[in-house]
Amino acid sequence: MKKRSRFARSQRATIVIGILSLVVIIIVLQLWLFTATMNAYLGGDTAILLPAAIASLVCLGLNVGLLWYLYGLER
Amino acid sequence: MSAEEREQITVPPDGKTLEEQPRWRQDFPIDWPQDEYVARRDFVKFLLLTSLAFTTGQFWLLGSSLLRRSDEAEEMAITQVDDVVVGGSLVFKYPQENSPARLLVRLDEETFVAYEQQCTHLTCPVIPDVERGELHCPCHEGIFDLQSGRPLAGPPRRPLARVTLEVREGVVYATGIEERTV
């Protein structure tokens, strides 16, 4: 017998919209970070590159976690 | 109504009953709320690729900066002092023959300045205007200060990279490149 999700369908719809909003905010943050890093790189400032790359990786990890949670809702 | 029954309800996008829907929708009824849910979930999945692209770009910048040689700018003779008249300019390649073009400008009898020739906005070549003390980019009306290479007007926000110079025994030498963010 298929196990039912702990959330009703209407609740899942709300959750997916919330997660979508969070992911969009994180991506806008990554866009800003990439623009600032590119400007620093072209200006010869290389000190910022490693922290910026790590920050972007953390953002990617957050997004992966959110998508993972979203798929977990259906299990 | 139980939670299981609520799960079965499907509502068309316009909110009307199935009988009021156009024929094509009646012929192919689908579970619209579930369709919207799956569409949004897939959009999140697509956005994840965008996030991955930004992260890849960040690591590409990091990698290319590590590969960039730090000792590539060696001293190089550009021209004889007398070959450039006051107010005149000369385009040269530095530090290698395949490097981006640089611009040497003679401001007065004693003073030379040199910058990269590409505008920091969209890499159009800049043109010196010694009388006004400016470097002018004709593509989008960008203006740089001739003394410092810093942007004065227009879209560019970053200064031009400066080539450090040395004048010895009537010859102008380039000794290095000074990239700047402000």
mmCIF file of C-alpha atoms in Angstrom:
data_model
loop_
_atom_site.group_PDB
_atom_site.id
_atom_site.type_symbol
_atom_site.label_atom_id
_atom_site.label_comp_id
_atom_site.label_asym_id
_atom_site.label_seq_id
_atom_site.Cartn_x
_atom_site.Cartn_y
_atom_site.Cartn_z
ATOM 1 C CA MET A 1 0.000 0.000 0.000
ATOM 2 C CA LYS A 2 1.321 3.397 -0.972
ATOM 3 C CA LYS A 3 2.264 5.583 1.987
ATOM 4 C CA ARG A 4 0.398 8.890 2.084
ATOM 5 C CA SER A 5 2.234 12.202 2.370
ATOM 6 C CA ARG A 6 2.006 13.862 5.784
ATOM 7 C CA PHE A 7 0.818 17.062 4.068
ATOM 8 C CA ALA A 8 -2.455 17.653 2.225
ATOM 9 C CA ARG A 9 -2.154 18.646 -1.396
ATOM 10 C CA SER A 10 -3.092 22.263 -0.736
ATOM 11 C CA GLN A 11 -0.387 22.434 1.927
ATOM 12 C CA ARG A 12 2.178 21.005 -0.478
ATOM 13 C CA ALA A 13 1.228 23.657 -3.035
ATOM 14 C CA THR A 14 1.893 26.370 -0.450
ATOM 15 C CA ILE A 15 5.195 24.778 0.508
ATOM 16 C CA VAL A 16 6.371 24.548 -3.105
ATOM 17 C CA ILE A 17 5.601 28.248 -3.645
ATOM 18 C CA GLY A 18 7.518 29.123 -0.473
ATOM 19 C CA ILE A 19 10.504 27.039 -1.521
ATOM 20 C CA LEU A 20 10.391 28.497 -5.020
ATOM 21 C CA SER A 21 10.539 32.003 -3.518
ATOM 22 C CA LEU A 22 13.518 31.065 -1.341
ATOM 23 C CA VAL A 23 15.367 29.537 -4.295
ATOM 24 C CA VAL A 24 14.766 32.666 -6.391
ATOM 25 C CA ILE A 25 16.123 34.877 -3.569
ATOM 26 C CA ILE A 26 19.237 32.691 -3.239
ATOM 27 C CA ILE A 27 19.822 32.798 -6.998
ATOM 28 C CA VAL A 28 19.528 36.591 -7.066
ATOM 29 C CA LEU A 29 22.110 36.628 -4.268
ATOM 30 C CA GLN A 30 24.373 34.376 -6.350
ATOM 31 C CA LEU A 31 23.933 36.660 -9.362
ATOM 32 C CA TRP A 32 24.965 39.679 -7.293
ATOM 33 C CA LEU A 33 27.921 37.746 -5.873
ATOM 34 C CA PHE A 34 29.061 36.671 -9.327
ATOM 35 C CA THR A 35 28.803 40.221 -10.695
ATOM 36 C CA ALA A 36 30.804 41.643 -7.788
ATOM 37 C CA THR A 37 33.421 38.879 -8.089
ATOM 38 C CA MET A 38 33.774 39.391 -11.838
ATOM 39 C CA ASN A 39 34.315 43.111 -11.261
ATOM 40 C CA ALA A 40 36.992 42.371 -8.657
ATOM 41 C CA TYR A 41 38.635 39.774 -10.905
ATOM 42 C CA LEU A 42 38.813 42.146 -13.874
ATOM 43 C CA GLY A 43 40.231 44.809 -11.569
ATOM 44 C CA GLY A 44 43.007 42.451 -10.482
ATOM 45 C CA ASP A 45 41.672 41.860 -6.951
ATOM 46 C CA THR A 46 42.019 38.102 -6.486
ATOM 47 C CA ALA A 47 41.695 37.965 -2.675
ATOM 48 C CA ILE A 48 37.906 37.837 -2.871
ATOM 49 C CA LEU A 49 37.700 34.911 -5.322
ATOM 50 C CA LEU A 50 38.002 31.988 -2.878
ATOM 51 C CA PRO A 51 35.512 33.302 -0.256
ATOM 52 C CA ALA A 52 33.068 34.178 -3.034
ATOM 53 C CA ALA A 53 33.373 30.702 -4.577
ATOM 54 C CA ILE A 54 32.759 29.080 -1.177
ATOM 55 C CA ALA A 55 29.754 31.358 -0.551
ATOM 56 C CA SER A 56 28.321 30.427 -3.943
ATOM 57 C CA LEU A 57 28.867 26.734 -3.174
ATOM 58 C CA VAL A 58 26.973 27.152 0.105
ATOM 59 C CA CYS A 59 24.104 28.783 -1.811
ATOM 60 C CA LEU A 60 24.071 25.840 -4.238
ATOM 61 C CA GLY A 61 24.021 23.459 -1.273
ATOM 62 C CA LEU A 62 21.024 25.307 0.192
ATOM 63 C CA ASN A 63 19.190 25.058 -3.120
ATOM 64 C CA VAL A 64 19.952 21.338 -3.399
ATOM 65 C CA GLY A 65 18.696 20.880 0.162
ATOM 66 C CA LEU A 66 15.465 22.717 -0.597
ATOM 67 C CA LEU A 67 14.829 20.614 -3.712
ATOM 68 C CA TRP A 68 15.643 17.478 -1.741
ATOM 69 C CA TYR A 69 13.051 18.520 0.850
ATOM 70 C CA LEU A 70 10.522 19.136 -1.917
ATOM 71 C CA TYR A 71 10.941 15.610 -3.276
ATOM 72 C CA GLY A 72 10.802 14.325 0.282
ATOM 73 C CA LEU A 73 7.294 15.757 0.640
ATOM 74 C CA GLU A 74 5.958 13.205 -1.827
ATOM 75 C CA ARG A 75 7.574 10.217 -0.195
ATOM 76 C CA MET B 1 -15.184 15.468 4.105
ATOM 77 C CA SER B 2 -12.144 13.354 4.914
ATOM 78 C CA ALA B 3 -8.572 14.355 4.037
ATOM 79 C CA GLU B 4 -8.476 11.548 1.451
ATOM 80 C CA GLU B 5 -11.572 12.926 -0.311
ATOM 81 C CA ARG B 6 -10.150 16.441 -0.314
ATOM 82 C CA GLU B 7 -7.076 15.082 -2.100
ATOM 83 C CA GLN B 8 -9.266 13.917 -4.983
ATOM 84 C CA ILE B 9 -10.699 17.352 -5.814
ATOM 85 C CA THR B 10 -9.428 18.798 -9.047
ATOM 86 C CA VAL B 11 -10.186 22.376 -10.016
ATOM 87 C CA PRO B 12 -9.686 23.752 -13.543
ATOM 88 C CA PRO B 13 -7.506 26.880 -13.801
ATOM 89 C CA ASP B 14 -10.480 29.269 -14.261
ATOM 90 C CA GLY B 15 -12.282 27.862 -11.194
ATOM 91 C CA LYS B 16 -15.472 26.904 -13.101
ATOM 92 C CA THR B 17 -17.083 23.464 -13.004
ATOM 93 C CA LEU B 18 -16.087 20.766 -15.464
ATOM 94 C CA GLU B 19 -19.436 21.119 -17.320
ATOM 95 C CA GLU B 20 -18.713 24.808 -18.001
ATOM 96 C CA GLN B 21 -15.282 24.095 -19.424
ATOM 97 C CA PRO B 22 -14.538 24.134 -23.166
ATOM 98 C CA ARG B 23 -14.887 20.833 -24.962
ATOM 99 C CA TRP B 24 -11.168 20.173 -25.226
ATOM 100 C CA ARG B 25 -10.819 20.437 -21.466
ATOM 101 C CA GLN B 26 -13.774 18.114 -20.920
ATOM 102 C CA ASP B 27 -12.234 15.603 -23.311
ATOM 103 C CA PHE B 28 -8.852 15.694 -21.604
ATOM 104 C CA PRO B 29 -9.528 16.384 -17.930
ATOM 105 C CA ILE B 30 -6.367 16.347 -15.871
ATOM 106 C CA ASP B 31 -5.549 16.825 -12.222
ATOM 107 C CA TRP B 32 -4.854 20.577 -12.482
ATOM 108 C CA PRO B 33 -3.667 21.294 -8.904
ATOM 109 C CA GLN B 34 -1.245 18.372 -9.167
ATOM 110 C CA ASP B 35 -0.163 19.670 -12.585
ATOM 111 C CA GLU B 36 0.592 23.098 -11.092
ATOM 112 C CA TYR B 37 2.449 21.495 -8.212
ATOM 113 C CA VAL B 38 4.625 19.423 -10.539
ATOM 114 C CA ALA B 39 5.251 22.426 -12.832
ATOM 115 C CA ARG B 40 6.499 24.518 -9.903
ATOM 116 C CA ARG B 41 8.604 21.683 -8.567
ATOM 117 C CA ASP B 42 10.191 21.266 -11.998
ATOM 118 C CA PHE B 43 10.811 25.001 -12.168
ATOM 119 C CA VAL B 44 12.697 24.751 -8.867
ATOM 120 C CA LYS B 45 14.706 21.941 -10.448
ATOM 121 C CA PHE B 46 15.496 24.137 -13.443
ATOM 122 C CA LEU B 47 16.528 27.014 -11.154
ATOM 123 C CA LEU B 48 18.961 24.631 -9.500
ATOM 124 C CA LEU B 49 20.809 24.442 -12.830
ATOM 125 C CA THR B 50 21.063 28.251 -12.824
ATOM 126 C CA SER B 51 22.498 28.087 -9.331
ATOM 127 C CA LEU B 52 24.969 25.436 -10.491
ATOM 128 C CA ALA B 53 25.979 27.660 -13.428
ATOM 129 C CA PHE B 54 26.766 30.581 -11.084
ATOM 130 C CA THR B 55 28.810 28.331 -8.803
ATOM 131 C CA THR B 56 30.702 26.914 -11.788
ATOM 132 C CA GLY B 57 31.407 30.475 -12.944
ATOM 133 C CA GLN B 58 32.801 31.381 -9.525
ATOM 134 C CA PHE B 59 35.151 28.396 -9.559
ATOM 135 C CA TRP B 60 36.138 29.147 -13.143
ATOM 136 C CA LEU B 61 37.195 32.654 -12.050
ATOM 137 C CA LEU B 62 39.135 31.165 -9.140
ATOM 138 C CA GLY B 63 40.837 28.611 -11.393
ATOM 139 C CA SER B 64 41.769 31.099 -14.078
ATOM 140 C CA SER B 65 43.249 33.476 -11.489
ATOM 141 C CA LEU B 66 45.397 30.638 -10.125
ATOM 142 C CA LEU B 67 46.614 29.802 -13.632
ATOM 143 C CA ARG B 68 47.366 33.420 -14.501
ATOM 144 C CA ARG B 69 51.078 34.009 -14.323
ATOM 145 C CA SER B 70 52.036 36.679 -11.818
ATOM 146 C CA ASP B 71 55.482 37.449 -13.233
ATOM 147 C CA GLU B 72 54.460 38.017 -16.835
ATOM 148 C CA ALA B 73 54.905 41.819 -16.855
ATOM 149 C CA GLU B 74 58.624 42.362 -17.462
ATOM 150 C CA GLU B 75 60.316 45.583 -18.488
ATOM 151 C CA MET B 76 59.958 46.454 -22.153
ATOM 152 C CA ALA B 77 61.122 49.419 -24.240
ATOM 153 C CA ILE B 78 58.142 51.109 -25.904
ATOM 154 C CA THR B 79 59.547 53.994 -27.916
ATOM 155 C CA GLN B 80 62.073 56.844 -28.051
ATOM 156 C CA VAL B 81 60.903 59.961 -26.186
ATOM 157 C CA ASP B 82 61.326 62.108 -29.315
ATOM 158 C CA ASP B 83 59.135 59.817 -31.415
ATOM 159 C CA VAL B 84 55.980 60.949 -29.580
ATOM 160 C CA VAL B 85 55.127 64.662 -29.800
ATOM 161 C CA VAL B 86 53.503 66.492 -26.865
ATOM 162 C CA GLY B 87 49.783 65.690 -27.013
ATOM 163 C CA GLY B 88 50.493 62.667 -29.192
ATOM 164 C CA SER B 89 49.840 59.013 -28.454
ATOM 165 C CA LEU B 90 51.060 55.587 -29.426
ATOM 166 C CA VAL B 91 49.399 52.181 -29.293
ATOM 167 C CA PHE B 92 51.584 49.284 -28.191
ATOM 168 C CA LYS B 93 51.217 45.686 -27.014
ATOM 169 C CA TYR B 94 52.419 44.799 -23.540
ATOM 170 C CA PRO B 95 53.633 42.561 -21.924
ATOM 171 C CA GLN B 96 53.548 40.173 -24.913
ATOM 172 C CA GLU B 97 52.949 40.668 -28.606
ATOM 173 C CA ASN B 98 49.528 39.019 -28.309
ATOM 174 C CA SER B 99 48.531 41.017 -25.213
ATOM 175 C CA PRO B 100 45.693 43.578 -25.316
ATOM 176 C CA ALA B 101 46.595 46.957 -26.803
ATOM 177 C CA ARG B 102 47.906 49.690 -24.483
ATOM 178 C CA LEU B 103 47.899 53.412 -25.091
ATOM 179 C CA LEU B 104 50.871 55.676 -24.378
ATOM 180 C CA VAL B 105 50.072 59.403 -24.196
ATOM 181 C CA ARG B 106 52.548 62.260 -23.844
ATOM 182 C CA LEU B 107 50.966 64.943 -21.668
ATOM 183 C CA ASP B 108 53.883 67.430 -21.711
ATOM 184 C CA GLU B 109 57.634 67.496 -22.221
ATOM 185 C CA GLU B 110 58.291 65.390 -19.128
ATOM 186 C CA THR B 111 55.119 63.410 -18.497
ATOM 187 C CA PHE B 112 53.955 60.183 -20.108
ATOM 188 C CA VAL B 113 50.996 58.053 -19.063
ATOM 189 C CA ALA B 114 49.915 54.652 -20.367
ATOM 190 C CA TYR B 115 46.696 52.676 -19.898
ATOM 191 C CA GLU B 116 44.982 49.694 -21.411
ATOM 192 C CA GLN B 117 43.235 50.858 -24.550
ATOM 193 C CA GLN B 118 40.000 48.955 -23.958
ATOM 194 C CA CYS B 119 37.163 50.691 -22.172
ATOM 195 C CA THR B 120 36.206 48.859 -18.966
ATOM 196 C CA HIS B 121 32.547 48.914 -19.990
ATOM 197 C CA LEU B 122 32.428 46.897 -23.224
ATOM 198 C CA THR B 123 36.085 46.967 -24.377
ATOM 199 C CA CYS B 124 35.765 49.567 -27.146
ATOM 200 C CA PRO B 125 39.084 51.372 -27.789
ATOM 201 C CA VAL B 126 39.398 54.683 -25.940
ATOM 202 C CA ILE B 127 40.652 57.860 -27.655
ATOM 203 C CA PRO B 128 42.867 60.395 -25.854
ATOM 204 C CA ASP B 129 41.832 64.047 -25.746
ATOM 205 C CA VAL B 130 44.875 65.752 -24.215
ATOM 206 C CA GLU B 131 43.430 69.291 -24.331
ATOM 207 C CA ARG B 132 40.467 68.254 -22.159
ATOM 208 C CA GLY B 133 42.546 65.846 -20.089
ATOM 209 C CA GLU B 134 40.265 62.943 -20.911
ATOM 210 C CA LEU B 135 40.133 59.556 -22.547
ATOM 211 C CA HIS B 136 36.927 59.228 -24.512
ATOM 212 C CA CYS B 137 35.099 56.017 -25.391
ATOM 213 C CA PRO B 138 32.895 56.737 -28.429
ATOM 214 C CA CYS B 139 30.742 53.606 -28.092
ATOM 215 C CA HIS B 140 28.685 54.703 -25.067
ATOM 216 C CA GLU B 141 30.185 58.108 -24.273
ATOM 217 C CA GLY B 142 32.374 56.868 -21.465
ATOM 218 C CA ILE B 143 34.995 59.343 -20.220
ATOM 219 C CA PHE B 144 38.133 58.611 -18.177
ATOM 220 C CA ASP B 145 40.521 61.010 -16.485
ATOM 221 C CA LEU B 146 43.757 61.132 -18.461
ATOM 222 C CA GLN B 147 45.908 61.698 -15.369
ATOM 223 C CA SER B 148 44.580 58.780 -13.334
ATOM 224 C CA GLY B 149 42.581 56.566 -15.712
ATOM 225 C CA ARG B 150 39.556 56.725 -13.408
ATOM 226 C CA PRO B 151 36.034 56.923 -14.894
ATOM 227 C CA LEU B 152 34.471 60.389 -14.923
ATOM 228 C CA ALA B 153 31.259 59.877 -16.878
ATOM 229 C CA GLY B 154 29.221 57.322 -18.787
ATOM 230 C CA PRO B 155 28.683 53.636 -18.099
ATOM 231 C CA PRO B 156 32.225 52.531 -17.088
ATOM 232 C CA ARG B 157 32.641 52.049 -13.333
ATOM 233 C CA ARG B 158 36.144 50.553 -13.193
ATOM 234 C CA PRO B 159 39.367 52.485 -13.922
ATOM 235 C CA LEU B 160 41.564 51.576 -16.858
ATOM 236 C CA ALA B 161 44.502 49.336 -15.958
ATOM 237 C CA ARG B 162 47.598 51.532 -15.751
ATOM 238 C CA VAL B 163 50.926 50.629 -17.310
ATOM 239 C CA THR B 164 53.728 51.862 -15.079
ATOM 240 C CA LEU B 165 56.428 53.698 -17.018
ATOM 241 C CA GLU B 166 60.030 54.672 -16.642
ATOM 242 C CA VAL B 167 61.977 57.094 -18.850
ATOM 243 C CA ARG B 168 65.728 56.417 -19.083
ATOM 244 C CA GLU B 169 68.235 57.820 -21.564
ATOM 245 C CA GLY B 170 65.583 59.041 -23.972
ATOM 246 C CA VAL B 171 63.651 55.759 -24.028
ATOM 247 C CA VAL B 172 60.228 55.075 -22.507
ATOM 248 C CA TYR B 173 60.002 51.692 -20.782
ATOM 249 C CA ALA B 174 56.907 49.851 -19.561
ATOM 250 C CA THR B 175 57.677 48.236 -16.205
ATOM 251 C CA GLY B 176 54.408 46.668 -15.103
ATOM 252 C CA ILE B 177 50.608 46.683 -15.121
ATOM 253 C CA GLU B 178 48.517 48.041 -12.285
ATOM 254 C CA GLU B 179 44.967 46.693 -12.331
ATOM 255 C CA ARG B 180 42.479 48.486 -10.094
ATOM 256 C CA THR B 181 38.889 48.212 -8.985
ATOM 257 C CA VAL B 182 38.495 51.822 -7.759
#
